[in-house]
XYZ file of C-alpha atoms in Angstrom:
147
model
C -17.752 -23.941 -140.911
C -17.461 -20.667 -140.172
C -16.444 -19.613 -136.844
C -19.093 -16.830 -136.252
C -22.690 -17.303 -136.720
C -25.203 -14.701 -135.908
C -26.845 -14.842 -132.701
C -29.759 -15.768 -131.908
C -32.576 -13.546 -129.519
C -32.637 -16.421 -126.851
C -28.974 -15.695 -126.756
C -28.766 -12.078 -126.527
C -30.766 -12.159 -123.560
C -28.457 -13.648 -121.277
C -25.835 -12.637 -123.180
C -26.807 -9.227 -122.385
C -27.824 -9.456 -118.585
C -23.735 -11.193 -118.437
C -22.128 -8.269 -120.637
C -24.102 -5.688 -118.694
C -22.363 -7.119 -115.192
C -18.655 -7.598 -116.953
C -18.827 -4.278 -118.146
C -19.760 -2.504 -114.523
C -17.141 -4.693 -113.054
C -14.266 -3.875 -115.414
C -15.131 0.064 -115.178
C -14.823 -0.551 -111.107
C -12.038 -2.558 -111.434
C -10.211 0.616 -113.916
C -11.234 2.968 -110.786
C -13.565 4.834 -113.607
C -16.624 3.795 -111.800
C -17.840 3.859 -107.884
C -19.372 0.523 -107.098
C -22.701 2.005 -106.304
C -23.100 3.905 -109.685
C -21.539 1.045 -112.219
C -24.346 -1.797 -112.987
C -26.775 1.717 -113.502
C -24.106 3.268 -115.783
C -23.361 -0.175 -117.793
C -27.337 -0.609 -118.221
C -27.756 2.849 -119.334
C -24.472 2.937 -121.781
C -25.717 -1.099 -122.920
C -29.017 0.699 -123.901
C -27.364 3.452 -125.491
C -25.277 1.407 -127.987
C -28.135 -1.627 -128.795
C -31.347 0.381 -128.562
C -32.994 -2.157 -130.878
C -31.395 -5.577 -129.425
C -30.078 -7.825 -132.237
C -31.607 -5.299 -134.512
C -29.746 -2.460 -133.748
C -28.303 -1.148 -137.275
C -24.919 -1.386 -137.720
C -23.969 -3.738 -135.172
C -23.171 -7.053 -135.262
C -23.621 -9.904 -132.833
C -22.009 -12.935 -132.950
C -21.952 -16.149 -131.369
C -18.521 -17.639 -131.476
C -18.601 -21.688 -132.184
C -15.807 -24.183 -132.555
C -15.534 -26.561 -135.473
C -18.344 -29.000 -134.513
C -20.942 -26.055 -133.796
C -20.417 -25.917 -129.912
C -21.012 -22.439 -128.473
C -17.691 -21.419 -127.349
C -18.301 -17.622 -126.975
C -19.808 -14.228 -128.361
C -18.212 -11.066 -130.978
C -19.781 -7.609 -131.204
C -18.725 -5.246 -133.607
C -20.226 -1.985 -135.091
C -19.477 0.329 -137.835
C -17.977 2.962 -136.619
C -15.951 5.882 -138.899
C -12.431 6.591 -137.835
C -10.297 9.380 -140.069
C -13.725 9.553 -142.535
C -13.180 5.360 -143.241
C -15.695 2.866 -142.158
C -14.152 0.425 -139.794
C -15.365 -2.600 -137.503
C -15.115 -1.300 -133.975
C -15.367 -4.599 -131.595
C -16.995 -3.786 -128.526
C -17.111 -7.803 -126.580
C -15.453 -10.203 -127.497
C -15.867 -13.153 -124.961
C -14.487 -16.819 -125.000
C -15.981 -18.811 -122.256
C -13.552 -20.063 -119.912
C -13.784 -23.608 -120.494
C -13.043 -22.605 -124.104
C -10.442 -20.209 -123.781
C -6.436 -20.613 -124.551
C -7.833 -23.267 -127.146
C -7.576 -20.819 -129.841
C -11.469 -20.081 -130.557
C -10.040 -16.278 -130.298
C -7.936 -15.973 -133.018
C -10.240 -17.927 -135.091
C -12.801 -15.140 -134.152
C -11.046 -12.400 -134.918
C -9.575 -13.883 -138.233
C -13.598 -14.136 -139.475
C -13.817 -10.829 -138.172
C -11.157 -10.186 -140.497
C -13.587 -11.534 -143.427
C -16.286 -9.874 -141.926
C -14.746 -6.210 -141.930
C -13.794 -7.219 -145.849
C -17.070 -8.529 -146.946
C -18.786 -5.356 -145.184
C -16.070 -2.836 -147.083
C -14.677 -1.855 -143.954
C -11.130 -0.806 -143.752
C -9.929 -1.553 -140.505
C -10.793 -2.827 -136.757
C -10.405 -0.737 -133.845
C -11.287 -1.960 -129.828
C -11.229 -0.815 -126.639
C -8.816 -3.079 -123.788
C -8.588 -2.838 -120.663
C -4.880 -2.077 -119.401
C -5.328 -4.812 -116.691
C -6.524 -7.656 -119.181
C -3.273 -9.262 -120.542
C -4.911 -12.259 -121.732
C -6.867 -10.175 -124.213
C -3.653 -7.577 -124.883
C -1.363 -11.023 -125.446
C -3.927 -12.384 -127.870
C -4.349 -8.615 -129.584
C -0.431 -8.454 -129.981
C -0.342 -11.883 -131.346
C -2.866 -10.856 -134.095
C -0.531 -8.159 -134.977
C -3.048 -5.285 -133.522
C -1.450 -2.066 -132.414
C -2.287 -0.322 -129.660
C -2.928 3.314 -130.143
């Protein structure tokens, strides 16, 4: 079974509503943000990048599940062009806590891997936050490079 599945609309709403909140908070937390402008700016940027939901073209949203089908987390990638090349460019990629350090993340990304390859992509770029080591450790561990 694969790891990823595509999600479903009665996830992406709370999915959504949850990124939406992470998102303001990390830009505060980077200093990028003022507290009273963030959850406005996340909405607005959210809404920018998924105009159409789950239907958005280009984008991908997954739900992440563990070997017996248990939600264990959510993957979003679009196809974005770096140097002229088609490449997956992850924008989430959340394990819940109860699931995390269990592995469900490298799983992810190694389906992500397949994904990018099925799709004819030739890479997979992201965006990390300097203060989230967890997600840096697991990136380095993959063998990503940071640029």
């Amino acid at each position: 079974m694969s790891p990823l599945r595509p999600m479903s609309e009665t996830e992406y709403d709370p999915w959504v509503a949850q990124a939406i909140a992470a998102y303001a908070n990390d830009k505060i937390a980077s200093g990028q943000w003022s507290e009273s402008e963030a959850l406005v700016k996340s909405k607005k940027e959210h809404h920018e990048l998924l105009p159409q939901g789950l239907r958005t073209p280009d984008n991908y949203l997954f739900t992440v599940q563990d070997e017996s089908g248990t939600s264990v987390g959510m993957l979003w990638f679009a196809v974005k062009k770096k140097f002229d090349k088609p490449i997956a460019f992850v924008f989430d990629i959340d394990i819940w806590p109860e699931f995390q350090r269990h592995g469900h993340g490298v799983r992810a990304f190694k389906a992500l891997e397949e994904q990018a390859l099925h799709r004819g992509l030739t890479g997979i770029a992201l965006h990390v936050f300097g203060a989230n080591t967890a997600a840096r450790a697991l990136y380095e561990k993959l063998g990503y490079q940071p640029t």
